[in-house]
PDB file of C-alpha atoms in Angstrom:
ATOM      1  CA  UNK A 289      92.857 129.926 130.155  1.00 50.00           C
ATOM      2  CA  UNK A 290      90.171 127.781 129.647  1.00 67.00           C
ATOM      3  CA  UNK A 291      91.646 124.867 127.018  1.00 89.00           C
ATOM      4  CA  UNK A 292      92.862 125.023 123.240  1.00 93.00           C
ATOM      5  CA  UNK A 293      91.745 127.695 121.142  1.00 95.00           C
ATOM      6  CA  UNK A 294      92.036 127.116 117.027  1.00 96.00           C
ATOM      7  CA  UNK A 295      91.264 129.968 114.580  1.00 97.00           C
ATOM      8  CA  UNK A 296      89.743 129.693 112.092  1.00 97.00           C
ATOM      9  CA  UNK A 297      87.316 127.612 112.968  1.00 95.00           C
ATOM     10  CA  UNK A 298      86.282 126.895 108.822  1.00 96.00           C
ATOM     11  CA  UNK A 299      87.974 127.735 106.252  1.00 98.00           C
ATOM     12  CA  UNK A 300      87.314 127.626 102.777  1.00 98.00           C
ATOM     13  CA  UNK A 301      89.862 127.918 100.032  1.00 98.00           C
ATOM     14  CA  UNK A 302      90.494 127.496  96.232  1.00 98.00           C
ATOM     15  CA  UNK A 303      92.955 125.043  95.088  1.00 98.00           C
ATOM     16  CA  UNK A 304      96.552 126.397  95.074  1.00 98.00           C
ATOM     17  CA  UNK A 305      95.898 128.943  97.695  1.00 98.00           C
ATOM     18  CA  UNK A 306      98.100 128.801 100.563  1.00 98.00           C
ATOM     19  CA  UNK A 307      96.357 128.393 104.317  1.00 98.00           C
ATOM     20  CA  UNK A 308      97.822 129.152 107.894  1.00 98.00           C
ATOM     21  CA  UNK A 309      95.968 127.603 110.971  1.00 98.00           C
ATOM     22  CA  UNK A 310      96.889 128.982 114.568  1.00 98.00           C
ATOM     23  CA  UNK A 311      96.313 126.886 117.691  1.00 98.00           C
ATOM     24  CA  UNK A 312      97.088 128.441 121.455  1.00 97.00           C
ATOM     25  CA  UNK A 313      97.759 125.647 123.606  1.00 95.00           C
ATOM     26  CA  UNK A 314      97.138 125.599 127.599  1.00 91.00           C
ATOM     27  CA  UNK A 315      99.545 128.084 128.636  1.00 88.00           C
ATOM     28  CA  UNK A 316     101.598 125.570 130.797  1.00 85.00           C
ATOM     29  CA  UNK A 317     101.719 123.162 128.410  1.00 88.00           C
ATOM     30  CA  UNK A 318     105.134 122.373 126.511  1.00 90.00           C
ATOM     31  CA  UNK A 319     103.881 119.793 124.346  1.00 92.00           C
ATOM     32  CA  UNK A 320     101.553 120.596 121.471  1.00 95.00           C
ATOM     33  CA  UNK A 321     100.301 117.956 118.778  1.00 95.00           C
ATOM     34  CA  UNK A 322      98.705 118.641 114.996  1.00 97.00           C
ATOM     35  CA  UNK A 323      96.410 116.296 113.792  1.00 96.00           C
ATOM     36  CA  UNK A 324      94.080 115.938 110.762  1.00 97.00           C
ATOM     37  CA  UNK A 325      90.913 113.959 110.264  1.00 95.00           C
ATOM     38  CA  UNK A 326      89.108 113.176 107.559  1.00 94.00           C
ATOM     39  CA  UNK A 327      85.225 112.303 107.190  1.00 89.00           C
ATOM     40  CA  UNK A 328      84.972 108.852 108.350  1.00 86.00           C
ATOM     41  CA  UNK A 329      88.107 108.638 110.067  1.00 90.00           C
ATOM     42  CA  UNK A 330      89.802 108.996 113.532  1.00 93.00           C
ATOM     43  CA  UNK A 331      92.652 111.933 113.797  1.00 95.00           C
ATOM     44  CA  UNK A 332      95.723 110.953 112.422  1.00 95.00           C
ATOM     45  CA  UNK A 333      99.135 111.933 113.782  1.00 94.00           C
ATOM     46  CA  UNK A 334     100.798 115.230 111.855  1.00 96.00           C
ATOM     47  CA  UNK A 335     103.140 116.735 113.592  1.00 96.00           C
ATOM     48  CA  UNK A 336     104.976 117.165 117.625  1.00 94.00           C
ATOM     49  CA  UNK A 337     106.312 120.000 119.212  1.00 95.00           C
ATOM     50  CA  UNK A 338     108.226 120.305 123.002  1.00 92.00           C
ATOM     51  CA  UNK A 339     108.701 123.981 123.567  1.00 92.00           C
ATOM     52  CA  UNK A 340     109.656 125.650 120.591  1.00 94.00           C
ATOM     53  CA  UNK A 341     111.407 122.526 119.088  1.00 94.00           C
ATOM     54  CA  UNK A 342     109.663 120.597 116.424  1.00 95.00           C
ATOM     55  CA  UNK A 343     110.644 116.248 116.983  1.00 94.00           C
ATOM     56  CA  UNK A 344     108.537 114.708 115.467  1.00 92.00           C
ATOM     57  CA  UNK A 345     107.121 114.782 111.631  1.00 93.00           C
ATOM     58  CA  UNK A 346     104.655 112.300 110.340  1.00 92.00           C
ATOM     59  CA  UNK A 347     105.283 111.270 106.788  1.00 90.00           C
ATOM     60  CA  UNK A 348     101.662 112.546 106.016  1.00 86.00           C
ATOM     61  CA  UNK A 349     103.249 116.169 106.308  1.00 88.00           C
ATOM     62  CA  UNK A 350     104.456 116.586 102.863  1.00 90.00           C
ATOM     63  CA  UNK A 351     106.389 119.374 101.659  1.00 93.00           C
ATOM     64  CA  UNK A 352     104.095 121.590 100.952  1.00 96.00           C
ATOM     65  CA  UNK A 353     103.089 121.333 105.426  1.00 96.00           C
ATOM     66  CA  UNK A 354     104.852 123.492 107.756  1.00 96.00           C
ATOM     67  CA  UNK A 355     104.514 124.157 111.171  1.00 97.00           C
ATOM     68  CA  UNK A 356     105.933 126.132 113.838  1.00 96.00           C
ATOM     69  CA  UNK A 357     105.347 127.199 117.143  1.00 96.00           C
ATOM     70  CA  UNK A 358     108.234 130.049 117.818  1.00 92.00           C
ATOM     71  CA  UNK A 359     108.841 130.928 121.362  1.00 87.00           C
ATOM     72  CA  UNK A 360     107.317 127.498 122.983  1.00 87.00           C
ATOM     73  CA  UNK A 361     103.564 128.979 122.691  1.00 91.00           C
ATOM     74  CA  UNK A 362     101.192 129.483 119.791  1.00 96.00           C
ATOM     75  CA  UNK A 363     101.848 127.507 116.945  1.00 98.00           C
ATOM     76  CA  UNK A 364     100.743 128.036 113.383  1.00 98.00           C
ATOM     77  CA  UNK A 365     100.198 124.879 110.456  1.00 98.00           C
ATOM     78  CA  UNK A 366     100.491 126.569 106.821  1.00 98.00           C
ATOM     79  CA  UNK A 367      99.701 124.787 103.995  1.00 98.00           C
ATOM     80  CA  UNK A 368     100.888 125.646 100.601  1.00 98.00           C
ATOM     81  CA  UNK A 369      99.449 125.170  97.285  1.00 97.00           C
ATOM     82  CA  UNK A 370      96.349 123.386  98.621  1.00 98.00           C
ATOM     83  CA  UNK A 371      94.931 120.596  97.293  1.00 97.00           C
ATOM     84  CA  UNK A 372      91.368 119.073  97.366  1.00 96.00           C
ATOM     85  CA  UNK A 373      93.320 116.050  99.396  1.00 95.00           C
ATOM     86  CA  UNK A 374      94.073 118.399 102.034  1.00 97.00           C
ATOM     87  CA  UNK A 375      90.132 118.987 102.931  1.00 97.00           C
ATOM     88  CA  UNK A 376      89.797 117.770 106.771  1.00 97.00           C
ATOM     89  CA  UNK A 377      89.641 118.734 110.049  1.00 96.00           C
ATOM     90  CA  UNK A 378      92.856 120.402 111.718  1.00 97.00           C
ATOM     91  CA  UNK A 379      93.495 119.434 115.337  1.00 96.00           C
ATOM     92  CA  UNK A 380      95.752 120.677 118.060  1.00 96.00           C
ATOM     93  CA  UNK A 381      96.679 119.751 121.196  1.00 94.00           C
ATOM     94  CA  UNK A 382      98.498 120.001 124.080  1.00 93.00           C
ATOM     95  CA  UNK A 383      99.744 118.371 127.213  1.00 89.00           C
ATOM     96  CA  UNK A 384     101.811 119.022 130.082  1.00 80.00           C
ATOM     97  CA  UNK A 385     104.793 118.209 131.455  1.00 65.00           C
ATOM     98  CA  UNK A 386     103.318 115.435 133.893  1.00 59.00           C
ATOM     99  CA  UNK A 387     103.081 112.317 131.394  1.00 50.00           C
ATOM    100  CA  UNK A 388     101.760 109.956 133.984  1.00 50.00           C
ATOM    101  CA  UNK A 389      98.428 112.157 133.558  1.00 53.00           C
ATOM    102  CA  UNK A 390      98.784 112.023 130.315  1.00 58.00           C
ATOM    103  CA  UNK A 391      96.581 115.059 130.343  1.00 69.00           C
ATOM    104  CA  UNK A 392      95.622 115.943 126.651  1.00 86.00           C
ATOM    105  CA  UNK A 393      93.919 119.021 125.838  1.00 89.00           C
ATOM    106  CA  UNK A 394      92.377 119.246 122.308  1.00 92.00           C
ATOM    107  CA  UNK A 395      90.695 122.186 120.857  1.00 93.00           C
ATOM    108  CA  UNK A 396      87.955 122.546 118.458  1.00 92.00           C
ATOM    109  CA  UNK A 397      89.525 122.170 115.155  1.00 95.00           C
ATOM    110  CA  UNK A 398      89.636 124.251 111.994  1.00 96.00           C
ATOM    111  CA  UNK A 399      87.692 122.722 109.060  1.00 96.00           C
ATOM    112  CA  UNK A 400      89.792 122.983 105.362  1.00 98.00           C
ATOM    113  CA  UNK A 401      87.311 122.843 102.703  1.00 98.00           C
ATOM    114  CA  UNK A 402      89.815 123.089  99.351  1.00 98.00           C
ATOM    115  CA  UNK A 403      87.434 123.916  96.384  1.00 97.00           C
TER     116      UNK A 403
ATOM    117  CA  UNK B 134     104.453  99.486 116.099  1.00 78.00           C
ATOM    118  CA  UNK B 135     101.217 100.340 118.352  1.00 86.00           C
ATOM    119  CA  UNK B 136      97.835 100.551 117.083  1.00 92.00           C
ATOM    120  CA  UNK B 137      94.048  99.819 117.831  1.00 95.00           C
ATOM    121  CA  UNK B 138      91.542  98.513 115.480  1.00 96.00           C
ATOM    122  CA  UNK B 139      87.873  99.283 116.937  1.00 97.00           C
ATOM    123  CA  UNK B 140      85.759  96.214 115.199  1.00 97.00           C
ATOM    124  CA  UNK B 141      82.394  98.227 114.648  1.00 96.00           C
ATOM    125  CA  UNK B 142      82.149 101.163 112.808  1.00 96.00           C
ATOM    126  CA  UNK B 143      78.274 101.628 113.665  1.00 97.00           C
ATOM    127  CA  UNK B 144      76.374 100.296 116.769  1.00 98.00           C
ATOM    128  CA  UNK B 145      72.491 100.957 117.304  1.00 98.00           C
ATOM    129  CA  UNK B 146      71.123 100.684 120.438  1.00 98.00           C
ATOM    130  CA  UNK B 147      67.645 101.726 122.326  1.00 98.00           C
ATOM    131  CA  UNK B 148      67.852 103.734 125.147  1.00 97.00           C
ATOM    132  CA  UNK B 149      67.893 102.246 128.064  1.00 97.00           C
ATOM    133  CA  UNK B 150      69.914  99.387 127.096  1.00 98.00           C
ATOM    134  CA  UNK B 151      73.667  98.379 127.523  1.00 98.00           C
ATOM    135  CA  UNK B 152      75.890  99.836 125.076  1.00 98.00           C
ATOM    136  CA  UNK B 153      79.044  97.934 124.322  1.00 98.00           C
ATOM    137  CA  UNK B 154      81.887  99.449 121.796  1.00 98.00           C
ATOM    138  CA  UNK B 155      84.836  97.040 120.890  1.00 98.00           C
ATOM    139  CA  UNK B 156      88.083  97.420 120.263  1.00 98.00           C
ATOM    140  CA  UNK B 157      91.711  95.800 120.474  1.00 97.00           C
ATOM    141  CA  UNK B 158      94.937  96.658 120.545  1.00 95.00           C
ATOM    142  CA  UNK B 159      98.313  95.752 119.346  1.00 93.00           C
ATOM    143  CA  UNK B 160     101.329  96.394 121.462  1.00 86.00           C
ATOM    144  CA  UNK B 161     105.320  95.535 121.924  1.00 81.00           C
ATOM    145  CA  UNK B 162     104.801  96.315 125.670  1.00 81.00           C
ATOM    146  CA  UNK B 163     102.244  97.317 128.265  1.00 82.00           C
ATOM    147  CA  UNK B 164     100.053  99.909 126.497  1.00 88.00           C
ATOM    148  CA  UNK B 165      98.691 103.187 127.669  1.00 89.00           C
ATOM    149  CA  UNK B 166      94.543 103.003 126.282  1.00 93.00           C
ATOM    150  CA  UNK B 167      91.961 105.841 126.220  1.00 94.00           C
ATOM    151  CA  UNK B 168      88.653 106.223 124.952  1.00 96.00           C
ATOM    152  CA  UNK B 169      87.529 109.485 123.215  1.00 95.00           C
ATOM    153  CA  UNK B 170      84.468 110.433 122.082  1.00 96.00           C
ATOM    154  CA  UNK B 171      83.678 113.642 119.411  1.00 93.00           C
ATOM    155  CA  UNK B 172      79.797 114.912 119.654  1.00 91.00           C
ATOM    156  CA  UNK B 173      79.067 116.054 116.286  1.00 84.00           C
ATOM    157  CA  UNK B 174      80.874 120.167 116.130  1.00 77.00           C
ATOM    158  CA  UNK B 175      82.613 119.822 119.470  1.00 81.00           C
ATOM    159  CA  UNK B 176      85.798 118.990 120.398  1.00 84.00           C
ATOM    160  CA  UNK B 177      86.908 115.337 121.429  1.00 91.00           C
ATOM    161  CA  UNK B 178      86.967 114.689 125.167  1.00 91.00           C
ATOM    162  CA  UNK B 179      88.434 112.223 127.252  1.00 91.00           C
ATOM    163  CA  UNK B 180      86.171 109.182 128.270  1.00 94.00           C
ATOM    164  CA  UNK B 181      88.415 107.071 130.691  1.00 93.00           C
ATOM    165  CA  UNK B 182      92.263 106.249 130.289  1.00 91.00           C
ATOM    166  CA  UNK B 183      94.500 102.992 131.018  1.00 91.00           C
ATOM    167  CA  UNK B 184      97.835 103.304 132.495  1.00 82.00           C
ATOM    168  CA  UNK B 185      98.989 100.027 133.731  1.00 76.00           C
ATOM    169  CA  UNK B 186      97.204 100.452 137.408  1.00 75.00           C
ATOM    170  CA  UNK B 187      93.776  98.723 137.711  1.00 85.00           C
ATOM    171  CA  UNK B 188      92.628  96.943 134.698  1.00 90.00           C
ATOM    172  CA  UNK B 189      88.471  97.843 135.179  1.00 94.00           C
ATOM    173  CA  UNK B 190      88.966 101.360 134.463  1.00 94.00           C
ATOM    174  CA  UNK B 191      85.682 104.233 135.420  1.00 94.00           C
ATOM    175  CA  UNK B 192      85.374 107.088 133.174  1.00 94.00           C
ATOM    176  CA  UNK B 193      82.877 109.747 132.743  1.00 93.00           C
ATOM    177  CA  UNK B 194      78.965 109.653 132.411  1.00 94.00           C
ATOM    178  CA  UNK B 195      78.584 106.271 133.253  1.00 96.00           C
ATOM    179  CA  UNK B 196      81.228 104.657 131.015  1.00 97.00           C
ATOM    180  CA  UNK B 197      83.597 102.161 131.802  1.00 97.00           C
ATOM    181  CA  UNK B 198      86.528  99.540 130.157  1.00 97.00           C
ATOM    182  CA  UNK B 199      88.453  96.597 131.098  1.00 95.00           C
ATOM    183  CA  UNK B 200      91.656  95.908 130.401  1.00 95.00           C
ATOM    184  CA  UNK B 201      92.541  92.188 129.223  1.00 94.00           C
ATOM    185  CA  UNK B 202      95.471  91.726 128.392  1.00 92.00           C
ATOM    186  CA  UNK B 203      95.006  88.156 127.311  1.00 92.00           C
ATOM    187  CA  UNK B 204      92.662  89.512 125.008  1.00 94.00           C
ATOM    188  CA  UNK B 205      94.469  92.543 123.942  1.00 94.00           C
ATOM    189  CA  UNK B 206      90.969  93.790 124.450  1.00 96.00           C
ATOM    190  CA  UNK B 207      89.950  97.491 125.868  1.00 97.00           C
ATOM    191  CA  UNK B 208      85.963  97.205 125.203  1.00 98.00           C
ATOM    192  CA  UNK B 209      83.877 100.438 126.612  1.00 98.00           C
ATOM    193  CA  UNK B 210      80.629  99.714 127.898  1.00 98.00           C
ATOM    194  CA  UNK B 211      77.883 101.954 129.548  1.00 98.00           C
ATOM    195  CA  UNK B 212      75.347  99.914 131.546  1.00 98.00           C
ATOM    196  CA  UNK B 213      72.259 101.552 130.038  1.00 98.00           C
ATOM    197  CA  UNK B 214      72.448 104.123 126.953  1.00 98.00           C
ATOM    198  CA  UNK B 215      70.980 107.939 126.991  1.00 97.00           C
ATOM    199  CA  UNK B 216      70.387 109.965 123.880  1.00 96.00           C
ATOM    200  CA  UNK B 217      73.260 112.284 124.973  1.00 95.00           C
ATOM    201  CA  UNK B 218      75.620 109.014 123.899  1.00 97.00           C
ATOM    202  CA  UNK B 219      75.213 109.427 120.428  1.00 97.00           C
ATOM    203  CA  UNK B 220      78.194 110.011 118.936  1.00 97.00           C
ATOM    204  CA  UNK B 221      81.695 109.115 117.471  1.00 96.00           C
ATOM    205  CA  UNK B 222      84.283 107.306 120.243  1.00 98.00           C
ATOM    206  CA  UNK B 223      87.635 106.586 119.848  1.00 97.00           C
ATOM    207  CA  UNK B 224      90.238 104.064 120.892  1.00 97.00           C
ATOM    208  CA  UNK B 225      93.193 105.395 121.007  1.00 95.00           C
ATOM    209  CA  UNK B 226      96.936 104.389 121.941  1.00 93.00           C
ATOM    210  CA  UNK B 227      99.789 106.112 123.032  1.00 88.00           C
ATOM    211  CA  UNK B 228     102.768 105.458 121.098  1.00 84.00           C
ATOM    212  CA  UNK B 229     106.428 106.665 120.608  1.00 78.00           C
ATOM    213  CA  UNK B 230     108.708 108.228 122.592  1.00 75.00           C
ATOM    214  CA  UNK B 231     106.516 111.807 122.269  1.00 81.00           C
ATOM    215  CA  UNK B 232     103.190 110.307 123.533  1.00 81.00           C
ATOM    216  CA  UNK B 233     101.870 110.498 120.330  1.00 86.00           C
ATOM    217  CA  UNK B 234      98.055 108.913 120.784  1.00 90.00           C
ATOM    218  CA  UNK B 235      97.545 106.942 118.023  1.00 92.00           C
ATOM    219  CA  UNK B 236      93.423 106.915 116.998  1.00 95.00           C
ATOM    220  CA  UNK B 237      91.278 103.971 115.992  1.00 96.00           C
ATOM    221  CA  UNK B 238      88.679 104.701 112.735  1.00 95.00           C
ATOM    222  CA  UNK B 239      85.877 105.407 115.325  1.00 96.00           C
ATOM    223  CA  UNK B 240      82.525 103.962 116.477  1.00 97.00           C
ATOM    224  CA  UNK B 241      79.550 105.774 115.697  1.00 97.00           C
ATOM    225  CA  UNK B 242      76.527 104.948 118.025  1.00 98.00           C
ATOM    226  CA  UNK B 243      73.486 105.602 117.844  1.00 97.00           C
ATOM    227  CA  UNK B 244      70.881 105.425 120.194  1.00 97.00           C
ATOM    228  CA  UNK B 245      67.106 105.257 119.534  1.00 96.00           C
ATOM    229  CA  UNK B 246      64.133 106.221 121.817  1.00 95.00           C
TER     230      UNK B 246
END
């Protein structure tokens, strides 16, 4: 295992269309983090996951987000009824159990383009 | 609420020359700091990280921050720039009970021949 994967890596859509992003963390890792960034901007906080159990939601994840990671491993970000808004960069990441490392993994990121 | 502000959205520099990227912080308590940086199409990747132990902290290629607290500073510097700098960095925070890192808008340098 050799860090985050994220697939697709672009994606381009038509407004309305609904999306789904995977991300496979580091296998040992039980905590895995969504992020989005925009042009111009630094990641912003979407959504946490420990295991299979989603804590944490960021009030930038409207309705229309949802995210799961079922069983504790890969998780998936869909987003309904896109919007031109929702053009960024998708990041994942993940981190393990030992906090005092605080040993973050991110992967590549999938790029939205909503036309 | 924690959160960084990094004061420079662009910094120029000639290679060869010190490179210093600024940024503070605002904390409740003792913060955990990083720097990032993103190389345009790549992934970001972890520069150096503060966690409370010594306050000049020694990160990759060169790079290097010090914490001051009566600052609520956490500047990078790099004593002399290469061409394989250029790109966006990152403050970032940790904050929450889920280690959320919280990102600054970025730094992009740029460094000329």
């Amino acid at each position: 295992d050799t860090g985050v994967s994220q697939d697709p890596r672009h994606k381009i859509t038509k407004r309305g269309q609904n999306v789904t992003f995977r991300c496979d963390p580091i296998s040992e890792h039980n905590r895995l983090y969504w992020y989005r960034q925009t042009l111009g901007q630094g990641p912003e906080f979407l959504t946490y996951f420990q295991n299979e159990a989603q804590l944490e939601k960021s009030r930038l994840l409207s309705d229309r987000f949802s995210a799961e990671r079922p069983k504790g491993s890969f998780s998936t970000l869909e987003i309904q009824r896109t919007e031109q808004g929702d053009s960024a960069m998708y990041l994942c990441a993940s981190s393990g159990r030992e906090f005092g490392n605080y040993g973050y993994t991110f992967g590549s990121g999938t790029r939205l383009t909503v036309v | 609420a924690q959160s960084v502000t990094q004061l420079d959205s662009h910094v120029s520099v000639s290679e060869g020359t010190p490179v210093l990227l600024r940024c503070n912080y605002s904390s409740s308590y003792s913060p955990s700091l990083f720097w990032y940086v993103q190389h345009p199409n790549k992934g970001l990747q972890l520069l150096l990280k503060y966690t409370s132990a010594a306050t000049l902290v020694k990160g990759i290629n060169g790079f290097e921050a010090e914490f001051k607290k009566s600052e609520t500073s956490f500047h990078l510097t790099k004593p002399s720039a290469h061409m394989s700098d250029a790109a966006e960095y990152f403050c970032v925070v940790i904050s929450g009970g889920y280690n959320k890192l919280i990102f600054g808008a970025g730094t992009r340098l740029a460094v000329h021949p």
